[in-house]
Amino acid sequence: MPGTGGTQGAKALTSPDRLHKIDQLREKNVGAHMPLPQLVVVGDQSSGKSSLLESLTGIPFPNGQGLCTRYATQITHRRDAVQAITITIIPGPDAADEEKERLKAYQETVESTDELVTRFESILTKHRKLEANAAMGIRNDLNPEGVRTFSQDVLKIEKCGPAEDYLTVIDVPGIFRNTEEGVTTESDKRLVLDMVKSYIEQERTVILAVLPSTVDIMTQEILNLAERFDQSGERTLGVLTKPDLLTERSTKAVVCDLVNGKKRPLNLGYYVVRNRGADEDSEDSQSFREREAMFKQEPWCHLPPDRVGIVALRERLQELLGHITDRAFPKLRAQARKMLDACKKELDDLGFSRQTEREQQQYLCDIAGQFQTVVRDALGANYTSNETLESDELRLITDIVNMTDEFNQEFSQLSQSRFFQPVASADDGESDDGRRAHGERHHHVNEPDASKFPELDSIIDTHWTPEQPEGDIMGWINRIYHRSRGADLTTFGPGLLLGAFREQSNKWAPFVKLYMSKVILIIHRFVMTVLARVCPDPRVLDELQSALDADLRERYQAGMDQALFLVSIERDMKPYTLNQAFSRELQRLRSLRISDKLGEDFIDRFDRKVVYMDKVKSELGGKNNVKYTEEDIHDILQVYYDIARERFVDYVYRLAVDNCLLSGPTSPLSLFSEKWVLALQTQSLASIAGESLRVTGRRDQLNKKMQDLQSAIEILR
């Protein structure tokens, strides 16, 4: 057929193999990821697009309304030993896998153009599952069961034969301004416009702007769109149709001025073509020559011959397609590899796929493993070996040891209700004021802000402040002795010592609760901060923290309960110790008390301090039973209190802090582990580690894109 084959191959600057590879890329949906060299025919409805395509390609498009105007149509010519015309469907970029397989299954083949003329309309509209319009779900009068007016799918018509020169042209639905009730909507109008834009905005697309000569070219929206996306004008070629309908000399002159570049010039220029009219039933050599003869008449005969007629336009399009393909081909390979690397990196950033139970377990186990590694390094003070621990607030064991030293110092000086009576020889002259000075706090800890962790409000209390002990302990002992003394004149009952010890240690519980609260805050801050650093997905982090919350608080509470239990053990049971230091220290205090009384009676003899026995007897005999008992109560209470206090501080750290909160089997630091992950029920596991719809969707998109790009790299080799 004239204009469909046998043109000079020298006009094409690239090999047919390259052009075929570009079409293969388009079939693999690579065009959705990077621009491909292509010729796209655009224009308004009734601009003569269908007739132009038929003239260019020799494909006899049906005249029925709504048959080929609801989706893009790709017409490909390819030289091959076998002559055939194959019609297939290229699924749209958003098609689901199942829909893609269904659309790819569609195929119709005819042997000649004459057979296509006979069957084309039925191929497009016949009511069978695999007919084109029905397969794409197009709704029209012939297919009322369709679900859409326009489709993103592409109808591909490939014409092969020994006389075919390579050419691929893509036709998109015509732009329309007015909707038709029951047929098109405002939404359809926007969809078509967006579809046109999606093609012409691509940098490797040559825009064939079809413009009817019968309208004012300056008002054509398609030229305005082309200028918007091709500001340099290097990709836009104007095709002026229907010149035979012009009757006035002035309107013909306007068309000639456009072709000669005198009005609204384009770098690729304008071409004038005359297509087959709607009343012409068939295309043959005779009718083709008669139409082309028009350009030998006035004023068309004065136009450059290479700017008029279908043959000239077709040769120019082949030349353009070859040129942009040659220019783009090496860049396509590099671009495909670069985009594939970017996809792989983004997939890596998304982490493990988390769609199956096994994948979810692996994902959480990996996070749990990282968490436990940080915990081990933090407990061992191996801060330099783990970059996560570079932050001051994550120096876990250091903060807790410093906090414990501070607790021990303050507890030693401020935990008793009253200062014990100073004995000059015992404290080397240290006064009550000196003791109070020891109560000053030395901050060595980056203490957490409790208000940031309201979930711990029911467990901790950081508002209590220890007060200075009171003085006049002997007056207090005198009062409790006279309230509880018995008939025995020489000693006191065990209940008195228990009561005295309980009252002297009544600050132990709030003191220990304050200390444990600060330790729990340090640990909880550590847990929350490290979780946030090893878990990159904010949604997973939120779900994970929620899932751990109850068990964490239970373990914190267990540590607090253990510490308060140790308080009750010390304060509620009868004072008792096996520590031999008790006897030694008590005897030392008693001796110091006597020597303190005899201080002025010592005399120096032979470089030694001595005292006469009658002085000792006089001093001891002058003390009444009550005063002696009160002093004895004081000394026993002081010695026992000091031993109990030191024992208690050790036990609080070893049994409550270390065993319950740090290193023991029920430590909150050991909760989030691989064992915990593997014990999760399927539903809980999915709730925590399952991917969000957004991540799943993005992962699917990336996997599909990678498949397309890998196919592209194979094709472009």
XYZ file of C-alpha atoms in Angstrom:
717
model
C 0.000 0.000 0.000
C 1.317 3.473 -0.725
C 3.083 4.972 2.259
C 3.351 1.715 4.215
C 6.525 0.166 2.909
C 9.327 0.367 0.450
C 10.568 3.781 1.573
C 14.270 4.466 1.495
C 15.908 2.806 4.452
C 18.788 5.294 4.250
C 16.587 7.847 5.944
C 16.583 5.786 9.161
C 19.734 6.508 11.150
C 19.540 3.404 13.308
C 19.249 -0.339 12.804
C 15.871 -2.105 12.829
C 17.217 -4.238 15.688
C 17.581 -1.194 17.905
C 14.100 0.003 17.073
C 12.739 -3.454 17.835
C 14.480 -3.387 21.211
C 12.792 -0.087 22.034
C 9.433 -1.726 21.352
C 10.415 -4.663 23.562
C 11.214 -2.209 26.348
C 7.803 -0.643 25.941
C 6.139 -4.054 26.168
C 8.057 -4.723 29.403
C 6.601 -1.512 30.848
C 10.056 0.110 31.010
C 8.506 3.280 29.603
C 6.758 3.744 32.951
C 10.184 4.163 34.618
C 12.245 6.084 32.079
C 11.391 7.873 28.824
C 11.716 5.814 25.645
C 12.160 7.117 22.086
C 8.680 7.288 20.564
C 6.416 9.132 18.142
C 3.114 10.109 19.749
C 0.144 11.426 17.807
C -1.931 13.929 19.781
C -4.770 16.255 18.961
C -8.386 17.130 19.560
C -11.212 14.795 18.744
C -12.206 15.077 15.066
C -8.821 16.580 14.212
C -8.170 13.828 11.665
C -5.885 11.693 13.865
C -7.417 8.340 12.922
C -7.270 9.111 9.209
C -3.668 10.267 9.549
C -2.722 7.034 11.329
C -4.363 4.979 8.616
C -2.491 6.901 5.929
C 0.816 6.536 7.774
C 0.475 2.897 8.775
C -1.929 1.329 6.307
C -4.010 0.047 9.240
C -7.721 0.536 8.380
C -9.187 1.900 11.620
C -12.954 1.382 11.923
C -15.141 4.460 11.622
C -17.341 3.441 14.584
C -17.289 5.958 17.415
C -15.609 4.863 20.611
C -13.731 1.912 19.123
C -10.099 3.075 19.218
C -10.467 6.368 21.033
C -10.635 5.060 24.619
C -7.002 3.958 25.037
C -3.591 4.461 23.496
C -2.869 2.483 20.343
C 0.652 1.506 19.324
C 1.145 0.708 15.642
C 4.446 -0.979 14.820
C 5.891 -1.904 11.457
C 8.688 -4.465 11.459
C 10.463 -6.221 8.637
C 10.066 -9.991 8.851
C 10.047 -12.944 6.454
C 6.466 -13.820 7.472
C 3.639 -11.432 6.665
C 1.102 -11.026 9.473
C -0.729 -8.474 11.573
C -0.840 -9.273 15.308
C -3.036 -7.481 17.817
C -2.139 -7.709 21.513
C -2.645 -5.666 24.687
C 0.142 -4.107 26.750
C -1.159 -3.870 30.353
C -1.144 -0.446 31.973
C 1.504 0.370 34.602
C -0.994 0.069 37.477
C -2.460 -3.277 36.442
C -2.426 -6.015 39.081
C -0.457 -9.212 38.375
C -3.605 -11.230 37.725
C -4.942 -8.603 35.338
C -1.590 -8.415 33.571
C -1.625 -12.145 32.909
C -5.184 -11.958 31.622
C -4.425 -9.063 29.260
C -1.203 -10.639 28.028
C -3.203 -13.718 27.087
C -5.126 -11.681 24.515
C -3.889 -12.094 20.948
C -5.495 -11.960 17.508
C -3.610 -12.553 14.269
C -4.648 -11.903 10.659
C -2.605 -12.525 7.546
C -3.332 -9.384 5.539
C -4.713 -5.878 5.601
C -7.754 -7.038 3.644
C -8.571 -9.579 6.359
C -8.069 -6.910 9.002
C -10.552 -4.629 7.215
C -13.115 -7.388 7.472
C -12.443 -8.412 11.081
C -11.111 -5.324 12.860
C -14.401 -4.047 14.269
C -15.398 -7.467 15.577
C -11.937 -7.957 17.060
C -12.382 -4.780 19.036
C -15.977 -5.126 20.148
C -17.260 -8.674 19.851
C -18.641 -9.848 23.212
C -16.096 -12.437 24.178
C -13.872 -12.479 27.232
C -10.695 -12.005 25.193
C -11.874 -9.346 22.760
C -9.953 -6.099 23.055
C -12.456 -3.549 24.364
C -14.097 -6.099 26.654
C -10.688 -7.315 27.891
C -9.751 -3.753 28.820
C -13.137 -3.195 30.451
C -14.181 -0.387 28.112
C -17.828 0.603 28.470
C -19.754 1.762 25.379
C -22.939 0.996 23.458
C -21.476 -2.254 22.187
C -20.146 -3.268 25.598
C -22.459 -1.915 28.351
C -20.882 -4.333 30.844
C -17.586 -2.408 30.813
C -16.431 -0.686 33.981
C -14.425 2.232 32.515
C -14.696 4.799 29.758
C -10.937 5.078 29.190
C -8.077 2.696 29.941
C -4.341 2.958 30.625
C -3.813 -0.279 28.713
C -2.278 -0.012 25.245
C -3.631 -1.772 22.151
C -0.621 -2.912 20.113
C -0.961 -3.598 16.390
C 2.215 -5.055 14.891
C 2.424 -5.365 11.131
C 5.258 -7.593 9.885
C 6.340 -8.472 6.377
C 9.287 -8.585 3.981
C 8.422 -5.146 2.526
C 7.916 -3.299 5.838
C 10.210 -0.529 7.017
C 10.480 -0.024 10.756
C 8.165 2.587 12.212
C 6.310 2.787 15.513
C 3.646 5.392 16.183
C 1.554 5.744 19.330
C -1.906 7.281 19.148
C -3.525 8.600 22.332
C -7.217 9.463 22.811
C -8.230 12.853 21.457
C -8.674 15.779 23.818
C -12.294 16.873 24.211
C -13.816 19.913 25.888
C -17.498 19.047 26.091
C -18.832 15.970 27.873
C -21.618 13.790 26.517
C -24.323 12.741 28.942
C -24.223 9.035 29.656
C -20.977 8.634 27.704
C -18.239 10.867 29.131
C -17.798 12.850 32.335
C -15.640 15.670 33.631
C -13.493 12.995 35.240
C -13.023 11.340 31.838
C -12.007 14.688 30.357
C -9.323 15.144 33.010
C -8.184 11.523 32.620
C -7.644 11.953 28.862
C -5.802 15.226 29.353
C -3.572 13.614 31.991
C -2.948 10.676 29.658
C -1.877 13.031 26.870
C 0.386 14.949 29.260
C 1.995 11.741 30.537
C 3.153 10.958 26.990
C 4.230 14.379 25.714
C 6.130 15.367 28.895
C 8.692 12.615 28.306
C 11.966 14.013 27.001
C 12.418 11.342 24.309
C 8.947 11.726 22.791
C 8.454 13.402 19.414
C 5.044 15.095 19.530
C 2.989 14.832 16.359
C 0.493 17.626 16.946
C -2.421 16.997 14.582
C -4.092 20.299 13.658
C -7.064 20.580 11.275
C -6.459 23.327 8.708
C -10.081 24.390 9.072
C -9.589 25.903 12.558
C -7.576 28.789 13.927
C -4.227 27.172 14.667
C -3.362 29.851 17.198
C -6.188 28.687 19.482
C -5.373 24.964 19.432
C -4.856 23.636 22.958
C -2.526 20.899 21.806
C 0.075 23.448 20.684
C -0.174 25.209 24.032
C 0.376 21.867 25.786
C 3.318 21.061 23.523
C 4.936 24.425 24.268
C 4.453 23.809 27.993
C 6.339 20.490 27.960
C 8.667 21.211 25.013
C 9.650 24.798 25.601
C 12.535 24.658 23.130
C 10.243 23.285 20.429
C 12.760 20.597 19.498
C 10.319 17.719 19.924
C 7.133 19.072 18.344
C 6.151 18.497 14.729
C 2.889 19.987 13.444
C 0.737 17.956 11.055
C -1.927 20.024 9.244
C -4.863 17.892 8.094
C -7.976 18.517 5.957
C -6.399 21.072 3.561
C -8.877 19.937 0.897
C -11.727 21.483 2.911
C -10.257 24.997 2.605
C -11.974 27.186 0.048
C -10.782 30.690 0.808
C -7.419 31.889 -0.431
C -6.690 33.666 2.887
C -7.083 30.518 4.960
C -4.891 28.568 2.541
C -2.290 31.316 2.861
C -2.327 30.932 6.644
C -1.528 27.233 6.283
C 1.258 27.972 3.833
C 2.720 30.568 6.201
C 2.822 27.943 8.947
C 4.638 25.443 6.707
C 7.096 28.152 5.609
C 7.813 29.063 9.244
C 6.315 32.559 9.044
C 3.811 31.956 11.857
C 4.175 30.143 15.162
C 7.335 28.379 14.020
C 8.397 24.962 15.286
C 11.946 23.612 15.103
C 10.661 20.451 13.442
C 8.247 22.475 11.309
C 4.802 21.705 9.896
C 3.663 19.151 7.334
C 0.477 19.242 5.261
C -1.246 15.945 4.493
C -4.511 14.919 2.929
C -6.063 11.754 4.363
C -8.782 9.453 3.132
C -12.211 10.968 3.639
C -14.939 9.346 5.697
C -16.943 8.604 2.540
C -14.048 6.785 0.857
C -14.490 3.086 1.544
C -11.026 1.805 0.775
C -7.430 2.838 0.273
C -5.791 1.964 -3.056
C -3.061 3.314 -5.263
C -5.459 5.199 -7.469
C -7.200 7.087 -4.670
C -3.868 7.743 -2.960
C -2.398 9.319 -6.130
C -5.518 11.411 -6.618
C -5.242 12.837 -3.114
C -1.524 13.502 -3.428
C -2.130 15.299 -6.742
C -3.748 18.151 -4.802
C -0.291 19.330 -3.740
C 0.587 20.073 -7.356
C -2.088 22.741 -7.389
C -2.059 26.340 -6.133
C -0.980 27.359 -3.565
C 0.370 23.997 -2.339
C 2.717 23.580 -5.284
C 4.857 26.417 -3.936
C 5.549 24.603 -0.656
C 8.769 22.559 -0.193
C 8.087 19.043 -1.576
C 9.531 17.424 1.555
C 6.827 19.180 3.647
C 3.704 17.929 1.875
C 2.089 14.503 1.582
C 2.092 11.260 3.528
C 5.241 9.862 1.913
C 7.329 12.866 2.937
C 5.887 12.833 6.443
C 6.512 9.118 6.867
C 10.127 9.421 5.754
C 10.646 12.298 8.149
C 9.133 10.333 11.035
C 11.378 7.356 10.330
C 14.347 9.691 10.306
C 13.314 11.326 13.582
C 12.663 7.995 15.290
C 16.045 6.686 14.201
C 17.772 9.861 15.351
C 16.292 9.938 18.855
C 16.862 6.186 19.223
C 20.548 6.461 18.294
C 20.958 9.389 20.659
C 19.142 7.686 23.549
C 20.317 4.081 23.232
C 23.600 4.257 25.220
C 21.948 6.486 27.830
C 19.129 3.983 28.290
C 21.571 1.255 29.312
C 23.303 3.480 31.865
C 20.005 4.835 33.150
C 18.538 1.349 33.583
C 21.550 0.231 35.646
C 21.484 3.388 37.759
C 17.763 3.035 38.443
C 18.203 -0.649 39.279
C 20.894 0.232 41.842
C 18.608 2.888 43.337
C 15.781 0.335 43.625
C 18.069 -2.138 45.377
C 19.191 0.521 47.844
C 15.615 1.547 48.619
C 14.676 -2.103 49.120
C 17.632 -2.495 51.485
C 16.461 0.574 53.386
C 13.040 -1.034 53.801
C 14.750 -3.963 55.512
C 13.616 -7.572 55.406
C 10.391 -8.382 53.643
C 7.849 -8.954 56.389
C 4.864 -10.532 54.680
C 5.190 -14.123 55.918
C 5.432 -15.293 59.537
C 8.981 -16.504 58.925
C 10.035 -13.145 57.481
C 8.455 -11.296 60.406
C 10.310 -13.489 62.896
C 13.613 -12.967 61.094
C 13.059 -9.214 61.033
C 12.274 -8.947 64.753
C 15.003 -11.426 65.731
C 17.547 -9.292 63.895
C 16.414 -6.204 65.817
C 16.396 -8.164 69.099
C 19.930 -9.406 68.399
C 21.154 -5.863 67.813
C 19.402 -4.734 71.001
C 21.018 -7.446 73.134
C 24.447 -6.656 71.683
C 24.062 -3.045 72.794
C 22.854 -4.219 76.234
C 25.916 -6.457 76.707
C 28.282 -3.667 75.708
C 26.489 -1.169 77.955
C 26.607 -3.490 80.985
C 30.294 -4.154 80.333
C 31.045 -0.423 79.848
C 32.349 -1.251 76.345
C 31.220 2.101 75.005
C 33.916 2.541 72.375
C 33.146 -0.788 70.707
C 29.562 0.158 69.859
C 28.748 3.420 68.080
C 25.200 3.304 69.436
C 26.627 3.932 72.924
C 28.439 7.132 72.035
C 25.609 9.169 73.566
C 26.079 10.153 77.223
C 22.544 9.097 78.093
C 23.332 5.496 77.084
C 26.284 4.956 79.460
C 24.073 2.601 81.411
C 26.299 0.846 83.936
C 28.326 4.013 84.549
C 25.222 6.033 85.388
C 23.915 3.305 87.689
C 27.240 2.866 89.520
C 27.517 6.631 89.977
C 23.907 6.759 91.125
C 24.583 3.943 93.601
C 27.668 5.717 94.994
C 25.611 8.844 95.468
C 22.845 6.821 97.117
C 25.335 5.139 99.442
C 26.834 8.480 100.474
C 23.489 10.155 101.093
C 22.065 7.091 102.792
C 25.068 6.921 105.100
C 24.596 10.528 106.226
C 20.847 11.166 105.966
C 19.015 7.866 106.391
C 18.828 7.953 110.223
C 16.069 9.936 111.919
C 18.530 11.412 114.456
C 22.245 11.940 114.583
C 23.965 9.538 116.928
C 25.741 11.074 119.892
C 29.267 12.015 118.873
C 32.117 10.597 120.871
C 35.153 12.810 120.534
C 37.650 9.999 120.279
C 35.425 8.102 117.847
C 34.920 10.839 115.300
C 38.071 12.867 115.861
C 36.090 15.906 116.879
C 33.621 15.847 114.009
C 30.544 17.895 114.886
C 26.929 17.573 113.874
C 27.498 20.385 111.424
C 30.312 18.384 109.900
C 27.997 15.422 109.546
C 25.432 17.622 107.805
C 28.062 18.731 105.351
C 28.403 15.115 104.216
C 24.758 15.239 103.233
C 25.454 17.555 100.300
C 24.786 15.812 96.979
C 27.403 15.452 94.268
C 25.805 14.984 90.846
C 27.678 12.542 88.604
C 24.662 11.174 86.736
C 22.797 12.327 83.628
C 19.445 11.844 85.341
C 16.393 11.248 83.090
C 13.377 13.533 83.176
C 10.598 11.474 84.744
C 7.915 13.553 82.984
C 9.010 12.048 79.657
C 7.994 8.568 80.822
C 4.450 8.837 82.223
C 4.012 5.076 81.789
C 6.149 4.653 84.936
C 4.053 6.938 87.152
C 2.469 4.043 89.057
C 5.885 2.518 89.867
C 8.303 5.304 90.640
C 8.371 8.394 92.855
C 11.100 10.977 92.378
C 9.519 13.809 94.365
C 10.668 12.786 97.860
C 13.618 14.730 99.271
C 15.593 13.452 102.301
C 15.753 15.840 105.232
C 18.586 16.340 107.671
C 18.491 14.073 110.777
C 17.348 15.645 114.035
C 19.583 16.159 117.098
C 19.093 15.312 120.829
C 19.167 11.546 120.375
C 19.790 10.959 124.094
C 16.625 12.842 125.015
C 14.733 10.678 122.509
C 16.273 7.473 123.971
C 15.354 8.658 127.459
C 11.750 9.065 126.378
C 11.419 5.690 124.676
C 13.194 3.964 127.571
C 10.823 5.443 130.126
C 7.867 4.502 127.932
C 8.921 0.867 127.692
C 11.139 -0.022 130.709
C 10.236 -3.076 132.798
C 10.770 -4.148 136.394
C 14.256 -5.315 135.624
C 16.622 -2.625 136.941
C 19.728 -3.680 135.050
C 18.738 -4.091 131.363
C 15.991 -3.511 128.754
C 13.847 -5.846 126.691
C 14.431 -6.701 122.963
C 11.245 -4.885 121.962
C 12.771 -1.544 122.928
C 15.723 -1.998 120.576
C 13.419 -3.106 117.754
C 11.203 -0.057 118.242
C 14.186 2.259 118.453
C 15.732 0.789 115.290
C 12.435 1.037 113.378
C 12.044 4.683 114.313
C 15.672 5.481 113.560
C 15.279 3.825 110.094
C 11.852 5.185 109.187
C 13.343 7.018 106.131
C 14.731 3.841 104.598
C 11.640 3.008 102.530
C 11.247 6.433 100.826
C 15.037 6.682 100.490
C 15.233 3.340 98.712
C 12.169 4.066 96.575
C 13.791 7.294 95.392
C 17.009 5.461 94.528
C 15.210 2.596 92.773
C 13.031 5.074 90.873
C 16.114 6.783 89.482
C 17.683 3.457 88.522
C 14.473 2.354 86.790
C 14.325 5.666 84.922
C 17.920 5.224 83.727
C 17.187 1.679 82.539
C 13.884 2.618 80.896
C 15.427 5.557 79.071
C 18.167 3.224 77.863
C 15.659 0.622 76.640
C 13.482 3.145 74.796
C 16.423 4.971 73.223
C 18.192 1.826 72.027
C 14.943 0.386 70.645
C 14.472 3.553 68.599
C 18.000 3.255 67.214
C 17.913 -0.417 66.246
C 14.337 -0.352 64.883
C 14.179 1.844 61.747
C 10.446 1.522 61.080
C 8.447 4.009 63.211
C 5.283 1.893 63.044
C 7.110 -1.258 64.148
C 8.815 0.702 66.924
C 5.467 1.957 68.209
C 3.943 -1.537 68.138
C 7.038 -3.067 69.732
C 7.084 -0.566 72.584
C 3.395 -1.182 73.147
C 3.900 -4.963 73.214
C 6.817 -4.710 75.658
C 5.203 -2.114 77.913
C 3.270 -4.354 80.314
C 6.116 -6.852 80.813
C 8.681 -4.085 81.243
C 6.593 -2.378 83.904
C 6.032 -5.727 85.629
C 9.791 -6.275 85.826
C 10.426 -2.741 87.038
C 7.795 -3.282 89.705
C 9.450 -6.569 90.701
C 12.739 -4.743 91.260
C 11.010 -2.067 93.316
C 9.117 -4.699 95.330
C 12.342 -6.564 96.013
C 14.002 -3.419 97.351
C 11.030 -2.605 99.574
C 10.957 -6.229 100.744
C 14.560 -5.830 101.866
C 13.491 -2.740 103.806
C 10.803 -4.741 105.609
C 13.280 -7.545 106.362
C 15.630 -5.091 108.046
C 13.026 -3.021 109.895
C 10.351 -5.555 110.861
C 12.479 -8.419 112.160
C 14.317 -8.480 115.495
C 17.701 -6.832 115.295
C 20.281 -9.563 114.869
C 23.658 -10.039 113.250
C 26.392 -12.665 113.091
C 28.898 -10.022 112.107
C 31.751 -10.206 114.623
C 32.368 -6.532 114.106
C 29.289 -5.875 116.210
C 30.995 -7.025 119.448
C 34.281 -5.373 118.629
C 32.691 -2.053 117.699
C 30.403 -2.084 120.741
C 33.310 -2.704 123.095
C 35.275 0.035 121.331
C 32.445 2.521 121.810
C 32.057 1.603 125.473
C 35.773 1.988 126.011
C 35.818 5.291 124.210
C 32.917 6.512 126.271
C 34.862 5.750 129.512
C 38.107 7.171 128.216
C 36.246 10.261 127.075
C 34.960 10.754 130.621
C 38.454 10.233 132.099
C 40.174 12.446 129.574
C 41.247 15.071 132.133
C 42.432 12.454 134.687
C 45.087 10.903 132.431
C 48.668 11.658 133.453
C 51.840 11.151 131.498
C 54.341 8.680 132.999
C 57.205 7.008 131.208
C 55.818 8.340 127.855
C 52.476 6.674 128.511
C 49.048 7.927 129.546
C 47.857 6.268 132.753
C 44.987 6.732 135.159
C 44.583 5.556 138.739
C 41.985 2.806 139.352
C 40.258 4.744 142.056
C 39.471 7.399 139.438
C 37.946 4.745 137.192
C 35.891 3.297 140.027
C 34.736 6.745 140.990
C 33.614 7.551 137.439
C 31.821 4.247 136.912
C 30.238 4.285 140.322
C 28.899 7.754 139.890
C 26.676 6.818 136.951
C 23.151 5.740 137.805
C 21.480 2.724 136.217
C 19.162 4.765 133.941
C 21.938 6.829 132.415
C 24.110 3.776 131.932
C 21.217 1.924 130.258
C 20.430 4.849 127.978
C 24.049 5.113 126.884
C 24.153 1.371 126.342
C 20.955 1.549 124.231
C 22.542 4.331 122.194
C 25.769 2.428 121.606
C 24.047 -0.858 120.743
C 21.660 0.966 118.401
C 24.476 2.878 116.723
C 26.674 -0.147 116.134
C 23.823 -2.283 114.906
C 22.456 0.529 112.737
C 25.810 1.020 111.003
C 26.184 -2.707 110.328
C 22.578 -3.040 109.152
C 22.895 0.024 106.924
C 26.009 -1.229 105.156
C 24.503 -4.694 104.804
C 21.261 -3.207 103.504
C 22.890 -0.995 100.842
C 24.827 -3.994 99.513
C 21.696 -6.138 99.395
C 19.636 -3.464 97.662
C 22.193 -3.200 94.891
C 22.945 -6.920 94.597
C 19.437 -8.337 94.965
C 17.182 -5.544 93.716
C 19.250 -3.593 91.183
C 21.724 -6.100 89.797
C 19.655 -9.283 90.024
C 16.196 -7.865 89.263
C 16.967 -4.961 86.938
C 20.358 -5.542 85.310
C 21.807 -9.032 85.037
C 19.275 -11.477 86.458
C 17.053 -13.794 84.403
C 14.037 -11.505 84.810
C 15.860 -8.258 84.057
C 13.904 -5.835 81.848
C 17.068 -5.589 79.744
C 16.796 -9.282 78.855
C 13.094 -9.108 77.956
C 13.350 -8.163 74.278
C 15.301 -11.080 72.875
C 15.094 -13.702 70.149
C 13.392 -15.998 72.657
C 10.678 -13.390 73.234
C 10.178 -12.981 69.475
C 9.886 -16.727 68.849
C 7.287 -17.024 71.624
C 4.956 -14.475 69.996
C 1.630 -15.719 68.684
C 1.059 -15.371 64.941
C -1.413 -12.536 65.328
C 0.803 -10.601 67.733
C 3.822 -11.139 65.500
C 1.958 -9.797 62.472
C 0.657 -6.848 64.472
C 4.173 -5.850 65.516
C 6.383 -6.773 62.575
C 3.943 -7.022 59.693
C 4.523 -4.403 57.037
C 2.139 -1.497 56.721
C 0.107 -1.280 53.536
C 2.282 1.622 52.473
C 5.525 -0.345 52.892
C 4.055 -3.487 51.308
C 2.815 -1.458 48.375
C 6.154 0.272 47.961
C 8.041 -3.027 48.191
C 5.797 -4.537 45.496
C 6.342 -1.479 43.311
C 10.105 -1.724 43.715
C 10.146 -5.460 42.983
C 8.062 -4.942 39.841
C 10.256 -2.045 38.798
C 13.391 -4.130 39.341
C 11.965 -6.916 37.197
C 11.211 -4.394 34.444
C 14.675 -2.849 34.681
C 16.429 -6.220 34.733
C 14.480 -7.118 31.594
C 15.544 -3.785 30.106
C 19.213 -4.489 30.783
C 18.891 -7.913 29.136
C 17.199 -6.370 26.085
C 19.730 -3.546 25.772
C 22.812 -5.794 25.772
